[in-house]
PDB file of C-alpha atoms and ligand atoms in Angstrom:
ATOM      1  CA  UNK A 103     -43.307  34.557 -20.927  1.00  0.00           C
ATOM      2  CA  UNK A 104     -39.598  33.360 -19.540  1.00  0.00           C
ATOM      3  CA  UNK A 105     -36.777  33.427 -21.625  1.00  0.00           C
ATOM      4  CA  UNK A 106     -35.642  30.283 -22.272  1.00  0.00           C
ATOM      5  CA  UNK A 107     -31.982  29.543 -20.682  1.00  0.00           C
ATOM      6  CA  UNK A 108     -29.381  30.585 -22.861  1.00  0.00           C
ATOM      7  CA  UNK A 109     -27.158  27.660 -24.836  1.00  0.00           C
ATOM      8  CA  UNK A 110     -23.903  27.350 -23.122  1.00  0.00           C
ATOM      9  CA  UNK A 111     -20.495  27.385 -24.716  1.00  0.00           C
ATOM     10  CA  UNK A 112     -18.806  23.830 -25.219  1.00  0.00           C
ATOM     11  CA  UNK A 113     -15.993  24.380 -27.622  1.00  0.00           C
ATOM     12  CA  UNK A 114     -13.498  27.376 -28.669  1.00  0.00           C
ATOM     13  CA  UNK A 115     -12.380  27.214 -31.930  1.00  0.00           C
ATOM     14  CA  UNK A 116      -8.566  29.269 -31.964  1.00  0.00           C
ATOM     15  CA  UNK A 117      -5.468  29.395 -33.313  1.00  0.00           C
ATOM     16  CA  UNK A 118      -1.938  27.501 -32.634  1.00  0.00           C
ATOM     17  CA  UNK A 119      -0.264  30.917 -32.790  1.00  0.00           C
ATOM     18  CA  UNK A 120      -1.278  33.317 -30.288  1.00  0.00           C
ATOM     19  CA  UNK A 121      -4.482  35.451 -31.298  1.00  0.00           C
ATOM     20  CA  UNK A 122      -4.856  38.142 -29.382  1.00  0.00           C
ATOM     21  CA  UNK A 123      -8.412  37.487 -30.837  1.00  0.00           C
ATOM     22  CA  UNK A 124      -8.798  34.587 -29.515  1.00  0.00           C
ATOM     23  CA  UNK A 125      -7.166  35.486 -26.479  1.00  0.00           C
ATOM     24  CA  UNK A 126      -9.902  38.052 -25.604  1.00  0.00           C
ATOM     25  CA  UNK A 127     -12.165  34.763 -25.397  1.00  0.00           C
ATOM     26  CA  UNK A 128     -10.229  32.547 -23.352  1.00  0.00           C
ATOM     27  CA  UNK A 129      -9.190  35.579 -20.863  1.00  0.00           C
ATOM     28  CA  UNK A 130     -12.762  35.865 -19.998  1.00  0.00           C
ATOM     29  CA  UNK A 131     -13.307  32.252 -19.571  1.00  0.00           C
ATOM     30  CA  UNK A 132     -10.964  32.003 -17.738  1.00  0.00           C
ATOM     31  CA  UNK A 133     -12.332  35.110 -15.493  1.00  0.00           C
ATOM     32  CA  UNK A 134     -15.797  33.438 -15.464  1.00  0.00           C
ATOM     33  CA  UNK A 135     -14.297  29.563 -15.063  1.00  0.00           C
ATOM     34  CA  UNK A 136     -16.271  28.035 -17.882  1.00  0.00           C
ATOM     35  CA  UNK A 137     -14.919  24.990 -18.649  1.00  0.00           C
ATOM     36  CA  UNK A 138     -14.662  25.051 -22.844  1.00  0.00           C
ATOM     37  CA  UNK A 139     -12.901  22.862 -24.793  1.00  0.00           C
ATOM     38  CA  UNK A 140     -10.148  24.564 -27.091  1.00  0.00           C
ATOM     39  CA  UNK A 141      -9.458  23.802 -30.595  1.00  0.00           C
ATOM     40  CA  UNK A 142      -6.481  25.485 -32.494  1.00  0.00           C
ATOM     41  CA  UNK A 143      -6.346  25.515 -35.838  1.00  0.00           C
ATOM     42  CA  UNK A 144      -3.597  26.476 -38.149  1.00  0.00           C
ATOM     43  CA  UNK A 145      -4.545  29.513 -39.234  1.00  0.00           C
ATOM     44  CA  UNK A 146      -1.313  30.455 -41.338  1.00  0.00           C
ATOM     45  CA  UNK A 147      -2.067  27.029 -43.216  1.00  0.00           C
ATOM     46  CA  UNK A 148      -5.806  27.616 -44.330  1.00  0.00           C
ATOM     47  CA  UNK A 149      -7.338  25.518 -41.667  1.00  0.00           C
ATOM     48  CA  UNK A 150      -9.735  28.088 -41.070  1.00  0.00           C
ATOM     49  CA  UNK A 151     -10.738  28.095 -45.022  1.00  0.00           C
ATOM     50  CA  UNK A 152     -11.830  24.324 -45.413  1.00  0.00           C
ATOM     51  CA  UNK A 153     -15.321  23.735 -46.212  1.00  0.00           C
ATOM     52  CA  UNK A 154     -15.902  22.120 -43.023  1.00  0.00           C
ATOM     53  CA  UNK A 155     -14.750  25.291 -41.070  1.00  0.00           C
ATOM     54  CA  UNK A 156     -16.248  27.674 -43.713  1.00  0.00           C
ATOM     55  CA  UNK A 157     -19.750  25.511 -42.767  1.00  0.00           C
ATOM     56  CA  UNK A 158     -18.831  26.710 -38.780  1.00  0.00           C
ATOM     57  CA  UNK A 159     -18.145  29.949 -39.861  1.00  0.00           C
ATOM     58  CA  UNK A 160     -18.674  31.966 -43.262  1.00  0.00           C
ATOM     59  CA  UNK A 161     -15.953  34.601 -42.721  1.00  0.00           C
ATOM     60  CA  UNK A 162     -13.349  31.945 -42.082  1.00  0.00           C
ATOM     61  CA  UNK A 163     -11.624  33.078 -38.824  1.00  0.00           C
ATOM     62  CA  UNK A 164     -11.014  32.400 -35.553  1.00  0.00           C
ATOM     63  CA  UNK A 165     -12.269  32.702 -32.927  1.00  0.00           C
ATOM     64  CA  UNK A 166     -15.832  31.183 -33.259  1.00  0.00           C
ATOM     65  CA  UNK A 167     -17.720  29.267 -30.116  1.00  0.00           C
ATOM     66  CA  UNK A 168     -19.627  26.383 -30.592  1.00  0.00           C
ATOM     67  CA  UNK A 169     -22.857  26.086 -27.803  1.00  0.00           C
ATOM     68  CA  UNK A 170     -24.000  23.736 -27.047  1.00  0.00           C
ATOM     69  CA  UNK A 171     -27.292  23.805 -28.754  1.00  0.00           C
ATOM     70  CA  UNK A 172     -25.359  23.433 -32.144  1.00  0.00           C
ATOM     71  CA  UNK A 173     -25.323  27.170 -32.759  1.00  0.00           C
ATOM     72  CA  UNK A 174     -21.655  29.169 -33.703  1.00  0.00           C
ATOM     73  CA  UNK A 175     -20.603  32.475 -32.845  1.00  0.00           C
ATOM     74  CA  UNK A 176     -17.937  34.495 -34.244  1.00  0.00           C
ATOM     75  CA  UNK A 177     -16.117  37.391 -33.707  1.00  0.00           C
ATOM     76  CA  UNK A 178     -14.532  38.160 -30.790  1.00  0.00           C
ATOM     77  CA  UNK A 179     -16.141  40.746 -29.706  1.00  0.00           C
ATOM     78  CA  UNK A 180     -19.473  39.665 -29.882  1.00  0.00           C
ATOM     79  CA  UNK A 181     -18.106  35.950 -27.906  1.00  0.00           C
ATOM     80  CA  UNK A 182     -17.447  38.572 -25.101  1.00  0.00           C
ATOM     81  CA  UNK A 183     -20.827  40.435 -24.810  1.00  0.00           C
ATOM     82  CA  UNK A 184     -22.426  36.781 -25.286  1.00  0.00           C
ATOM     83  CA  UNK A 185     -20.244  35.484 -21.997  1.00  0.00           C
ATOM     84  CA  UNK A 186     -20.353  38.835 -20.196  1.00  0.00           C
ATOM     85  CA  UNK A 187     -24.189  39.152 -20.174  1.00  0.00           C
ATOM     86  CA  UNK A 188     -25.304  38.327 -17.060  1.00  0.00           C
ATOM     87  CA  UNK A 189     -21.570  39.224 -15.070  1.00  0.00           C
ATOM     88  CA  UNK A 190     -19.709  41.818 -13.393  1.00  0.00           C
ATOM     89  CA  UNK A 191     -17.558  42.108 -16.995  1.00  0.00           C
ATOM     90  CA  UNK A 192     -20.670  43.648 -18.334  1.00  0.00           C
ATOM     91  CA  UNK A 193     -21.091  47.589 -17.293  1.00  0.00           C
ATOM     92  CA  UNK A 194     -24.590  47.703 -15.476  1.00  0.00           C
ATOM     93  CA  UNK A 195     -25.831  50.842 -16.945  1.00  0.00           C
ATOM     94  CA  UNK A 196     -27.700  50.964 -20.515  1.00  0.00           C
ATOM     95  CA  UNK A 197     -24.889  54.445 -20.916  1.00  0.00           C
ATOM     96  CA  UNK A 198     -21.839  51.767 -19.996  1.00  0.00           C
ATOM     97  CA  UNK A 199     -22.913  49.371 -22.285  1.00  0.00           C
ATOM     98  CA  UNK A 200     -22.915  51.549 -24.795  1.00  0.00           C
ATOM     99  CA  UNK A 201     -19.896  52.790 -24.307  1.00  0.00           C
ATOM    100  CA  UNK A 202     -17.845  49.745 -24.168  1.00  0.00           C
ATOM    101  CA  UNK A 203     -19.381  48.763 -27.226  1.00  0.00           C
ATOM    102  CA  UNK A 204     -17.965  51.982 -28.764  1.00  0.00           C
ATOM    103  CA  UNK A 205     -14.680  50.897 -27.276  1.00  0.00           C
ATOM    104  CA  UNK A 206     -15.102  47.563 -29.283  1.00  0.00           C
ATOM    105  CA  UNK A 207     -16.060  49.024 -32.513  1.00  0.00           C
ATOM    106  CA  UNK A 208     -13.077  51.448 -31.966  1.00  0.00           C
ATOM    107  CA  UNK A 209     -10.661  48.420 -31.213  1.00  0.00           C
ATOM    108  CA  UNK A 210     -11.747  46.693 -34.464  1.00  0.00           C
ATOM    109  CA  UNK A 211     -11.891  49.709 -36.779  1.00  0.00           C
ATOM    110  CA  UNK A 212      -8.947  51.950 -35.982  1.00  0.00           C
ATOM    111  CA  UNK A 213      -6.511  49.454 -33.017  1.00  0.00           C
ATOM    112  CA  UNK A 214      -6.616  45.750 -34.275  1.00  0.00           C
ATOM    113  CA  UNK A 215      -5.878  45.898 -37.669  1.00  0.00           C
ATOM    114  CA  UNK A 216      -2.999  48.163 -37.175  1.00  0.00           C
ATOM    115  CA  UNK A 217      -1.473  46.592 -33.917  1.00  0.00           C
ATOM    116  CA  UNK A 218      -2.285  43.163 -34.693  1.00  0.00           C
ATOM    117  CA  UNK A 219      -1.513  43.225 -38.236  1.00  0.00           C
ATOM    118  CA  UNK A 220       1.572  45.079 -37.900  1.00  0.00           C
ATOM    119  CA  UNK A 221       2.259  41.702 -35.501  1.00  0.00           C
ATOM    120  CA  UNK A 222       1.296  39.295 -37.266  1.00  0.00           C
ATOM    121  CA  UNK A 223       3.714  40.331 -40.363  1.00  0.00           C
ATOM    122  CA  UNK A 224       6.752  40.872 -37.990  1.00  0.00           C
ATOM    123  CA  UNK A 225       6.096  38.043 -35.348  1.00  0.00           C
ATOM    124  CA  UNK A 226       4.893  35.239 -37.846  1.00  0.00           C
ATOM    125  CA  UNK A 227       6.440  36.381 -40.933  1.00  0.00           C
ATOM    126  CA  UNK A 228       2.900  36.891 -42.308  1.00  0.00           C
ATOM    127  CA  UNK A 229       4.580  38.098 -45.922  1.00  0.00           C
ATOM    128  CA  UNK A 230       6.846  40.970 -43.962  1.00  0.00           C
ATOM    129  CA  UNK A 231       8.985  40.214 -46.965  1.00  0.00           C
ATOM    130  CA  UNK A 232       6.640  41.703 -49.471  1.00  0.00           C
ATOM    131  CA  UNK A 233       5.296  44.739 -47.619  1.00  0.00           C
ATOM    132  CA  UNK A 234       6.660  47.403 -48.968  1.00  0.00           C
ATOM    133  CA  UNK A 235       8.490  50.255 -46.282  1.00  0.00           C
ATOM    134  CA  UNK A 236       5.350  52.633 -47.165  1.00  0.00           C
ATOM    135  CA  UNK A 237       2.820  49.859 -45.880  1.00  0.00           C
ATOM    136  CA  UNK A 238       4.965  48.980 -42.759  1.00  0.00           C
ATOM    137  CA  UNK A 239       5.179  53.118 -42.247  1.00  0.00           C
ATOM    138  CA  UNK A 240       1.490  53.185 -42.630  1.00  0.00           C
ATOM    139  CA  UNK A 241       0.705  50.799 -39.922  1.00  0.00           C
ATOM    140  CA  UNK A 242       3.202  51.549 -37.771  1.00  0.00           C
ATOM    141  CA  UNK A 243       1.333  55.650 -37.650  1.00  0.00           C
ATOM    142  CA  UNK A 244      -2.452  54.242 -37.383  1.00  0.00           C
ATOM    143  CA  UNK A 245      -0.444  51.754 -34.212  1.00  0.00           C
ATOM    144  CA  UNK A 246       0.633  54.812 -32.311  1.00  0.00           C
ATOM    145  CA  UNK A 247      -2.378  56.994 -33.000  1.00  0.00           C
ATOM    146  CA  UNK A 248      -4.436  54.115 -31.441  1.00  0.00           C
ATOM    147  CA  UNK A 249      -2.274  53.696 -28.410  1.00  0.00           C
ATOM    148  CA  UNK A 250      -2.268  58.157 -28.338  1.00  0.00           C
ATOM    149  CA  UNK A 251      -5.970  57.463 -28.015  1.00  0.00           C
ATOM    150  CA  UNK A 252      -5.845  54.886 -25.398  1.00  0.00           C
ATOM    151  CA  UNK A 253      -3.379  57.066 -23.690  1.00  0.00           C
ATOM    152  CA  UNK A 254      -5.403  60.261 -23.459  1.00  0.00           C
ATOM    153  CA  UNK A 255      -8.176  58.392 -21.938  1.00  0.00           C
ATOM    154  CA  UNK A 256      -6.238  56.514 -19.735  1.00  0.00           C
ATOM    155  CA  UNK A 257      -4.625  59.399 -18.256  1.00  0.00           C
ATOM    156  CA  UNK A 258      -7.341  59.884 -16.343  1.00  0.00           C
ATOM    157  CA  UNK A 259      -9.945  57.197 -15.190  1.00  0.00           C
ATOM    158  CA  UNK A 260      -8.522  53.648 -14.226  1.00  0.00           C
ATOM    159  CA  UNK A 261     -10.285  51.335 -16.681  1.00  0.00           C
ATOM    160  CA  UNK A 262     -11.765  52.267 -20.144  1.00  0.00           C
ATOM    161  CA  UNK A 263     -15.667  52.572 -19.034  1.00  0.00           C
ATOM    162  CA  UNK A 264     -17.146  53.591 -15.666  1.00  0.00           C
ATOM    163  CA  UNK A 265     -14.166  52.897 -13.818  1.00  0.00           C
ATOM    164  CA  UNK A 266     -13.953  49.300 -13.660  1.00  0.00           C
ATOM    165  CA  UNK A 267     -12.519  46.665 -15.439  1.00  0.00           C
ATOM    166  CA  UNK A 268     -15.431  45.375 -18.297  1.00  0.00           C
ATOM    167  CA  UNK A 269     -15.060  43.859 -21.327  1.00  0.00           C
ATOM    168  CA  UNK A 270     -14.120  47.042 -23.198  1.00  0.00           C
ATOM    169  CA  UNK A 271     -10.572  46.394 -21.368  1.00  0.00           C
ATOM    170  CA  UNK A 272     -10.209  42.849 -22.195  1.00  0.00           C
ATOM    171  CA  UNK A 273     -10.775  43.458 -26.105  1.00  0.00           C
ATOM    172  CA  UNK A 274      -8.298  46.125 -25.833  1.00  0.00           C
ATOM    173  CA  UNK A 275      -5.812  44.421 -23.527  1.00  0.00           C
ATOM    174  CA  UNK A 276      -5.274  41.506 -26.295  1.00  0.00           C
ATOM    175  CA  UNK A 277      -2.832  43.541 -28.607  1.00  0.00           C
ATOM    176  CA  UNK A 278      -2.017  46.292 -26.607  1.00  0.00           C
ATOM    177  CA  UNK A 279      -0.225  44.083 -24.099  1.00  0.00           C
ATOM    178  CA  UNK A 280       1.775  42.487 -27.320  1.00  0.00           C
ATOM    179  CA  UNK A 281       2.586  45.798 -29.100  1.00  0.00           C
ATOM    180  CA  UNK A 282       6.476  45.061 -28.541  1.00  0.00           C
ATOM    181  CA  UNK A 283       5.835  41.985 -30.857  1.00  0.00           C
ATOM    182  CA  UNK A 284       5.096  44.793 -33.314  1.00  0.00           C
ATOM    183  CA  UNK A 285       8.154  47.081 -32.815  1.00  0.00           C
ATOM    184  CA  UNK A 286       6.005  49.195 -31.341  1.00  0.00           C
ATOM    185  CA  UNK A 287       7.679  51.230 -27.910  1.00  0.00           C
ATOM    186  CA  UNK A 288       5.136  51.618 -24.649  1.00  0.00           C
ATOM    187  CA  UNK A 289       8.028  53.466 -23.056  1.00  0.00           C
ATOM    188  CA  UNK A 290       6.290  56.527 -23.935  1.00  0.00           C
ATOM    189  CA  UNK A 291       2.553  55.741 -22.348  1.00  0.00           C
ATOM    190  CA  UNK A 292       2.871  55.783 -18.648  1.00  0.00           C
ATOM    191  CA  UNK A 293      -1.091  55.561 -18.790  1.00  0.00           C
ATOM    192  CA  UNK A 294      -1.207  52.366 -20.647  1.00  0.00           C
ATOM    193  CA  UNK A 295       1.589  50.727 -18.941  1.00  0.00           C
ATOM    194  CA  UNK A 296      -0.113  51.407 -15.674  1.00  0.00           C
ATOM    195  CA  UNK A 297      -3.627  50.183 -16.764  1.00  0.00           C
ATOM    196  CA  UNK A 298      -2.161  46.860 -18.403  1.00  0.00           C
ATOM    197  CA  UNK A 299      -0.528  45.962 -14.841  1.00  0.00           C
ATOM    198  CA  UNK A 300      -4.254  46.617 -13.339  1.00  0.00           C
ATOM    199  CA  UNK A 301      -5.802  44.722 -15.860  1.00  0.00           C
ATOM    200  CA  UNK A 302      -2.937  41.655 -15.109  1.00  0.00           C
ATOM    201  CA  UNK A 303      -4.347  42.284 -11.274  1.00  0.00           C
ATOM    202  CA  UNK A 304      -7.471  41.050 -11.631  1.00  0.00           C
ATOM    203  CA  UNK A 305      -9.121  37.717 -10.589  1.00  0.00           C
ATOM    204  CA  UNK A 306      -8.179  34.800 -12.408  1.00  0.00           C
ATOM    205  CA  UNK A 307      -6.198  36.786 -14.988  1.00  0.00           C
ATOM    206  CA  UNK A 308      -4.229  34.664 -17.199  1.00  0.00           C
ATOM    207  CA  UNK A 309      -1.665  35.662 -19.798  1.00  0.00           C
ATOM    208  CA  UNK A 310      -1.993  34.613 -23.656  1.00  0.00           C
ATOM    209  CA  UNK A 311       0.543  32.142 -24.057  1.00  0.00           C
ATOM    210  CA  UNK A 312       1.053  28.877 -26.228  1.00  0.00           C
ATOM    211  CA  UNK A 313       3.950  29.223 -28.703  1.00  0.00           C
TER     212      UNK A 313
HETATM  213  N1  GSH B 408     -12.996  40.543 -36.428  1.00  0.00           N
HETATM  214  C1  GSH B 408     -12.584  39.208 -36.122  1.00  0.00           C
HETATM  215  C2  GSH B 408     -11.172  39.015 -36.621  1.00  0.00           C
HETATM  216  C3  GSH B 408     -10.769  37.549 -36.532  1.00  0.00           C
HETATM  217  C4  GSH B 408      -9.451  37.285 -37.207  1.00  0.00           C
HETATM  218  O1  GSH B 408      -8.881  38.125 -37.912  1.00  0.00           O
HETATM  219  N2  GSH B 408      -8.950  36.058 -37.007  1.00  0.00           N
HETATM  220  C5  GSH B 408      -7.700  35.672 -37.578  1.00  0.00           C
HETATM  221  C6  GSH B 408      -6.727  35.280 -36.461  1.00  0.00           C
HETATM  222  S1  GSH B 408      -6.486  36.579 -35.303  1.00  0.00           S
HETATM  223  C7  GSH B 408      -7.925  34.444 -38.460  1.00  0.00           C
HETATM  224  O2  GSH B 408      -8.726  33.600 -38.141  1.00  0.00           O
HETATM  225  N3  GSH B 408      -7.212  34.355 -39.574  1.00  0.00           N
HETATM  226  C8  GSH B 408      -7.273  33.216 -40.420  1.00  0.00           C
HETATM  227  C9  GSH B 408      -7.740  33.540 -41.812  1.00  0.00           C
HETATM  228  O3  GSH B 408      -8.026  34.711 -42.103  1.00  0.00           O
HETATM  229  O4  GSH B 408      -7.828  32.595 -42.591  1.00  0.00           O
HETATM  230  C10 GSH B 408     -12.678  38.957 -34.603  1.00  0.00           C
HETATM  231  O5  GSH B 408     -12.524  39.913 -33.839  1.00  0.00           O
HETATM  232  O6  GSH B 408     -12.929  37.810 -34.193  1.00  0.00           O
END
């Protein structure tokens, strides 16, 4: 029996700041040219936490994609497996796959919420004021131990899995890319630096801008 065709996506749901979480979605739109309509929400003033968004999505966050079937998808990094499926920005191999999904897991567990969070509270206020210096310290170490990580591998293979650019690079490009909004110094990962400009090289790239 065929599979039926799968829903397609009509609407983003994002943020007026910059989310490197949302970004991750949009960059590989944009890669793909899918035509979605975009709609930010002030995250920093609970519009994600209304009971109509809470309906959308349980966990309260952005980004979540609406298809067009009525169905909603969040977290990033499952939106990019769901878009990817199908496309070059999915490794080919059942191995590759795997192992950008490791990259994933490893992006949300030990890289977003240090790089991103560390962001957030310096770029958007985010209560910086009442972190104390131990908390700031504490981020600021599990930052550069992800980016030490990134580094090693990067040192020597051009993209994170089977040596082309795959999803696995665009969920780690999102905060990487920003780590300066963070206080955090790429001066001292030649790797990284190098793979962000080949990452920027690639068909329809487009940067994560809108404030
Ligand atoms: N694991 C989630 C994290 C999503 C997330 O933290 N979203 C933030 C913006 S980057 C958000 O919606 N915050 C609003 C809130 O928590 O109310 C993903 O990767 O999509």
């Amino acid at each position: 029996m065929s599979e039926r065709p799968s829903p397609l996506p009509v609407r983003l749901y994002d943020s007026t700041v910059t989310s490197g979480n949302g970004y991750k979605v949009r960059l590989l739109l944009h890669h793909l040219a899918i035509e979605c309509k975009r709609v930010t929400l002030d995250i920093f003033g609970g519009a994600t936490r209304t009971p109509e968004f809470l309906a959308k999505n349980a966990n309260g966050r952005i980004p979540l994609l609406e298809l067009d079937d009525g169905t909603f998808l969040p977290e990033s990094n499952a939106i990019l497996c769901y878009l990817a499926e199908g496309t070059e920005y999915l490794p080919s191999t059942r191995l590759d796959r795997a192992r950008a999904l490791s990259w994933m897991f490893f992006e949300q567990y030990s890289h977003e919420p240090y790089i991103a969070v560390l962001r957030a509270w310096k770029k958007y206020g985010g209560g910086l004021a009442k972190r104390t210096p131990q908390e700031l310290e504490a981020k600021t170490r599990g930052s550069y131990a992800a980016l030490d990580v990134l580094e090693r591998t990067l040192a020597s293979r051009p993209f994170l899995v089977g040596n082309r650019y795959s999803i696995a690079d665009i969920a780690l490009y999102a905060y990487t890319h920003v780590a300066a909004d963070a206080d955090l110094d790429l001066g001292r990962y030649p790797a990284i630096r190098g793979w962000l400009d080949r990452v920027r090289e690639q068909p329809r790239f487009v940067a994560m801008t809108n404030d």
